[in-house]
């Protein structure tokens, strides 16, 4: 039963964490998140993560480990997070986002993370 899982990536590069600002839907627009999205029926979570990063950011990425925990989202979804590293490409906001920011450790709390992402980011800090 995969249909209520959202996967997010704590994508690290050179010690910086990627944050993505949502452009839709209206109630989430302007909030920052770990990029990712819904796992499709029958899809492995790590495959969904790779697919979402390809679609949303135009990059190839590799999950490097599961961040312990899961966090509730609206409509019965739960957020699960993996650390990930860039394999190729430079992230661009192709879909769902209007801005990306690489955050150094001292900048991590400088953006307005979506509610579910706050504990997820806390859990992911220091894991790469
Ligand atoms: N979501 C979130 N934090 C993330 C990824 C997703 O809060 N890091 C939420 C936003 C939507 C739902 O999960 O309510 C589905 O996301 P999407 O629209 O990207 O598939």
PDB file of C-alpha atoms and ligand atoms in Angstrom:
ATOM      1  CA  UNK A   1       0.000   0.000   0.000  1.00  0.00           C
ATOM      2  CA  UNK A   2       2.006   2.896  -1.349  1.00  0.00           C
ATOM      3  CA  UNK A   3      -0.657   5.400  -2.288  1.00  0.00           C
ATOM      4  CA  UNK A   4      -0.464   7.615   0.793  1.00  0.00           C
ATOM      5  CA  UNK A   5       3.278   8.139   0.948  1.00  0.00           C
ATOM      6  CA  UNK A   6       5.078  11.319  -0.049  1.00  0.00           C
ATOM      7  CA  UNK A   7       8.841  11.066  -0.381  1.00  0.00           C
ATOM      8  CA  UNK A   8      11.133  14.031   0.122  1.00  0.00           C
ATOM      9  CA  UNK A   9      14.826  14.483  -0.539  1.00  0.00           C
ATOM     10  CA  UNK A  10      17.343  16.055   1.780  1.00  0.00           C
ATOM     11  CA  UNK A  11      19.580  16.733  -1.205  1.00  0.00           C
ATOM     12  CA  UNK A  12      23.059  17.679  -0.060  1.00  0.00           C
ATOM     13  CA  UNK A  13      25.885  19.077  -2.120  1.00  0.00           C
ATOM     14  CA  UNK A  14      29.118  20.321  -0.588  1.00  0.00           C
ATOM     15  CA  UNK A  15      27.482  20.390   2.841  1.00  0.00           C
ATOM     16  CA  UNK A  16      24.585  22.552   1.664  1.00  0.00           C
ATOM     17  CA  UNK A  17      20.933  21.454   1.700  1.00  0.00           C
ATOM     18  CA  UNK A  18      18.551  22.223  -1.173  1.00  0.00           C
ATOM     19  CA  UNK A  19      15.292  23.984  -0.324  1.00  0.00           C
ATOM     20  CA  UNK A  20      12.543  24.484  -2.903  1.00  0.00           C
ATOM     21  CA  UNK A  21       9.787  27.098  -2.732  1.00  0.00           C
ATOM     22  CA  UNK A  22       6.376  25.857  -3.828  1.00  0.00           C
ATOM     23  CA  UNK A  23       4.426  27.765  -6.446  1.00  0.00           C
ATOM     24  CA  UNK A  24       1.240  25.683  -6.091  1.00  0.00           C
ATOM     25  CA  UNK A  25      -1.357  24.923  -4.835  1.00  0.00           C
ATOM     26  CA  UNK A  26      -2.344  28.357  -3.492  1.00  0.00           C
ATOM     27  CA  UNK A  27      -2.478  27.213   0.146  1.00  0.00           C
ATOM     28  CA  UNK A  28       1.127  25.949  -0.001  1.00  0.00           C
ATOM     29  CA  UNK A  29       2.602  28.505  -2.406  1.00  0.00           C
ATOM     30  CA  UNK A  30       5.494  30.427  -0.900  1.00  0.00           C
ATOM     31  CA  UNK A  31       6.320  27.674   1.573  1.00  0.00           C
ATOM     32  CA  UNK A  32       9.664  25.907   1.343  1.00  0.00           C
ATOM     33  CA  UNK A  33       9.996  22.143   1.194  1.00  0.00           C
ATOM     34  CA  UNK A  34      12.317  19.274   0.612  1.00  0.00           C
ATOM     35  CA  UNK A  35      11.641  18.438  -3.056  1.00  0.00           C
ATOM     36  CA  UNK A  36       9.723  15.248  -3.756  1.00  0.00           C
ATOM     37  CA  UNK A  37       6.193  14.028  -4.213  1.00  0.00           C
ATOM     38  CA  UNK A  38       3.720  11.180  -4.101  1.00  0.00           C
ATOM     39  CA  UNK A  39       4.763   7.575  -4.529  1.00  0.00           C
ATOM     40  CA  UNK A  40       2.757   5.985  -7.351  1.00  0.00           C
ATOM     41  CA  UNK A  41       0.968   2.650  -6.824  1.00  0.00           C
ATOM     42  CA  UNK A  42       3.475  -0.196  -7.057  1.00  0.00           C
ATOM     43  CA  UNK A  43       6.444   2.157  -7.167  1.00  0.00           C
ATOM     44  CA  UNK A  44       9.410   1.806  -4.807  1.00  0.00           C
ATOM     45  CA  UNK A  45       9.925   4.850  -2.623  1.00  0.00           C
ATOM     46  CA  UNK A  46      13.515   5.389  -3.739  1.00  0.00           C
ATOM     47  CA  UNK A  47      12.428   5.145  -7.380  1.00  0.00           C
ATOM     48  CA  UNK A  48       9.729   7.736  -6.738  1.00  0.00           C
ATOM     49  CA  UNK A  49      12.301  10.027  -5.190  1.00  0.00           C
ATOM     50  CA  UNK A  50      14.636   9.734  -8.182  1.00  0.00           C
ATOM     51  CA  UNK A  51      11.705  10.285 -10.575  1.00  0.00           C
ATOM     52  CA  UNK A  52      10.438  13.351  -8.717  1.00  0.00           C
ATOM     53  CA  UNK A  53      13.869  14.978  -8.608  1.00  0.00           C
ATOM     54  CA  UNK A  54      14.263  14.338 -12.335  1.00  0.00           C
ATOM     55  CA  UNK A  55      10.831  15.838 -13.107  1.00  0.00           C
ATOM     56  CA  UNK A  56      10.919  18.767 -10.695  1.00  0.00           C
ATOM     57  CA  UNK A  57      14.582  19.753 -10.807  1.00  0.00           C
ATOM     58  CA  UNK A  58      16.005  18.202 -13.987  1.00  0.00           C
ATOM     59  CA  UNK A  59      18.753  16.360 -12.122  1.00  0.00           C
ATOM     60  CA  UNK A  60      19.880  12.806 -11.606  1.00  0.00           C
ATOM     61  CA  UNK A  61      20.178  12.067  -7.907  1.00  0.00           C
ATOM     62  CA  UNK A  62      20.913   9.048  -5.773  1.00  0.00           C
ATOM     63  CA  UNK A  63      19.252   8.320  -2.421  1.00  0.00           C
ATOM     64  CA  UNK A  64      21.962   7.716   0.182  1.00  0.00           C
ATOM     65  CA  UNK A  65      19.947   6.797   3.263  1.00  0.00           C
ATOM     66  CA  UNK A  66      16.574   6.929   4.947  1.00  0.00           C
ATOM     67  CA  UNK A  67      16.088   9.688   7.491  1.00  0.00           C
ATOM     68  CA  UNK A  68      14.492   8.033  10.530  1.00  0.00           C
ATOM     69  CA  UNK A  69      10.888   9.005  11.189  1.00  0.00           C
ATOM     70  CA  UNK A  70       7.763   9.972   9.268  1.00  0.00           C
ATOM     71  CA  UNK A  71       5.641  13.063   9.470  1.00  0.00           C
ATOM     72  CA  UNK A  72       1.915  13.552   8.866  1.00  0.00           C
ATOM     73  CA  UNK A  73       0.690  15.560   5.892  1.00  0.00           C
ATOM     74  CA  UNK A  74      -2.795  16.746   4.950  1.00  0.00           C
ATOM     75  CA  UNK A  75      -5.297  14.212   3.555  1.00  0.00           C
ATOM     76  CA  UNK A  76      -3.807  11.187   5.302  1.00  0.00           C
ATOM     77  CA  UNK A  77      -0.454  11.300   3.555  1.00  0.00           C
ATOM     78  CA  UNK A  78       2.816  10.812   5.400  1.00  0.00           C
ATOM     79  CA  UNK A  79       6.184  12.301   4.539  1.00  0.00           C
ATOM     80  CA  UNK A  80       9.246  10.054   4.473  1.00  0.00           C
ATOM     81  CA  UNK A  81      12.657  11.498   3.739  1.00  0.00           C
ATOM     82  CA  UNK A  82      15.888  10.226   2.264  1.00  0.00           C
ATOM     83  CA  UNK A  83      19.223  11.932   2.117  1.00  0.00           C
ATOM     84  CA  UNK A  84      20.392  12.157  -1.467  1.00  0.00           C
ATOM     85  CA  UNK A  85      23.343  13.316  -3.496  1.00  0.00           C
ATOM     86  CA  UNK A  86      23.548  14.897  -6.918  1.00  0.00           C
ATOM     87  CA  UNK A  87      24.817  12.572  -9.636  1.00  0.00           C
ATOM     88  CA  UNK A  88      24.495  14.998 -12.542  1.00  0.00           C
ATOM     89  CA  UNK A  89      22.869  18.263 -13.483  1.00  0.00           C
ATOM     90  CA  UNK A  90      22.233  21.537 -11.724  1.00  0.00           C
ATOM     91  CA  UNK A  91      18.782  21.830 -10.085  1.00  0.00           C
ATOM     92  CA  UNK A  92      16.320  24.172 -11.782  1.00  0.00           C
ATOM     93  CA  UNK A  93      12.720  24.863 -10.710  1.00  0.00           C
ATOM     94  CA  UNK A  94      11.016  23.075 -13.635  1.00  0.00           C
ATOM     95  CA  UNK A  95       7.753  22.103 -11.959  1.00  0.00           C
ATOM     96  CA  UNK A  96       5.868  23.051  -8.773  1.00  0.00           C
ATOM     97  CA  UNK A  97       8.573  25.460  -7.558  1.00  0.00           C
ATOM     98  CA  UNK A  98       9.532  29.046  -8.330  1.00  0.00           C
ATOM     99  CA  UNK A  99      12.803  29.293  -6.429  1.00  0.00           C
ATOM    100  CA  UNK A 100      15.558  27.009  -5.203  1.00  0.00           C
ATOM    101  CA  UNK A 101      18.147  27.775  -2.573  1.00  0.00           C
ATOM    102  CA  UNK A 102      21.233  25.891  -1.396  1.00  0.00           C
ATOM    103  CA  UNK A 103      21.403  26.439   2.345  1.00  0.00           C
ATOM    104  CA  UNK A 104      24.562  26.286   4.403  1.00  0.00           C
ATOM    105  CA  UNK A 105      24.112  24.879   7.931  1.00  0.00           C
ATOM    106  CA  UNK A 106      23.708  28.380   9.378  1.00  0.00           C
ATOM    107  CA  UNK A 107      21.087  29.268   6.746  1.00  0.00           C
ATOM    108  CA  UNK A 108      18.860  26.214   7.181  1.00  0.00           C
ATOM    109  CA  UNK A 109      16.271  28.044   9.293  1.00  0.00           C
ATOM    110  CA  UNK A 110      16.312  31.198   7.153  1.00  0.00           C
ATOM    111  CA  UNK A 111      13.453  29.943   4.959  1.00  0.00           C
ATOM    112  CA  UNK A 112       9.813  29.390   5.881  1.00  0.00           C
ATOM    113  CA  UNK A 113       9.572  25.582   5.709  1.00  0.00           C
ATOM    114  CA  UNK A 114       6.169  23.931   5.355  1.00  0.00           C
ATOM    115  CA  UNK A 115       4.924  22.521   8.678  1.00  0.00           C
ATOM    116  CA  UNK A 116       5.731  18.875   7.962  1.00  0.00           C
ATOM    117  CA  UNK A 117       9.171  19.761   6.684  1.00  0.00           C
ATOM    118  CA  UNK A 118      10.319  21.426   9.912  1.00  0.00           C
ATOM    119  CA  UNK A 119      10.757  18.152  11.864  1.00  0.00           C
ATOM    120  CA  UNK A 120      11.937  16.393   8.708  1.00  0.00           C
ATOM    121  CA  UNK A 121      14.692  18.960   8.178  1.00  0.00           C
ATOM    122  CA  UNK A 122      15.624  18.750  11.869  1.00  0.00           C
ATOM    123  CA  UNK A 123      15.958  14.988  11.515  1.00  0.00           C
ATOM    124  CA  UNK A 124      17.985  15.274   8.318  1.00  0.00           C
ATOM    125  CA  UNK A 125      20.496  17.815   9.618  1.00  0.00           C
ATOM    126  CA  UNK A 126      23.961  16.432   9.992  1.00  0.00           C
ATOM    127  CA  UNK A 127      23.101  13.159   8.249  1.00  0.00           C
ATOM    128  CA  UNK A 128      24.869  13.415   4.880  1.00  0.00           C
TER     129      UNK A 128
HETATM  130  N1  LIG B   1       4.516  17.943   0.863  1.00  0.00           N
HETATM  131  C1  LIG B   1       5.112  18.546   1.968  1.00  0.00           C
HETATM  132  N2  LIG B   1       6.454  18.546   2.094  1.00  0.00           N
HETATM  133  C2  LIG B   1       7.230  17.968   1.139  1.00  0.00           C
HETATM  134  C3  LIG B   1       6.659  17.364   0.011  1.00  0.00           C
HETATM  135  C4  LIG B   1       5.287  17.359  -0.099  1.00  0.00           C
HETATM  136  O1  LIG B   1       4.398  19.069   2.828  1.00  0.00           O
HETATM  137  N3  LIG B   1       8.547  17.992   1.303  1.00  0.00           N
HETATM  138  C5  LIG B   1       3.046  17.912   0.756  1.00  0.00           C
HETATM  139  C6  LIG B   1       2.454  18.927  -0.152  1.00  0.00           C
HETATM  140  C7  LIG B   1       1.190  18.268  -0.614  1.00  0.00           C
HETATM  141  C8  LIG B   1       1.525  16.775  -0.633  1.00  0.00           C
HETATM  142  O2  LIG B   1       2.662  16.646   0.231  1.00  0.00           O
HETATM  143  O3  LIG B   1       0.173  18.480   0.370  1.00  0.00           O
HETATM  144  C9  LIG B   1       1.794  16.196  -1.996  1.00  0.00           C
HETATM  145  O4  LIG B   1       2.874  16.848  -2.587  1.00  0.00           O
HETATM  146  P1  LIG B   1       2.959  17.039  -4.194  1.00  0.00           P
HETATM  147  O5  LIG B   1       1.851  17.992  -4.547  1.00  0.00           O
HETATM  148  O6  LIG B   1       4.332  17.636  -4.402  1.00  0.00           O
HETATM  149  O7  LIG B   1       2.811  15.690  -4.788  1.00  0.00           O
END
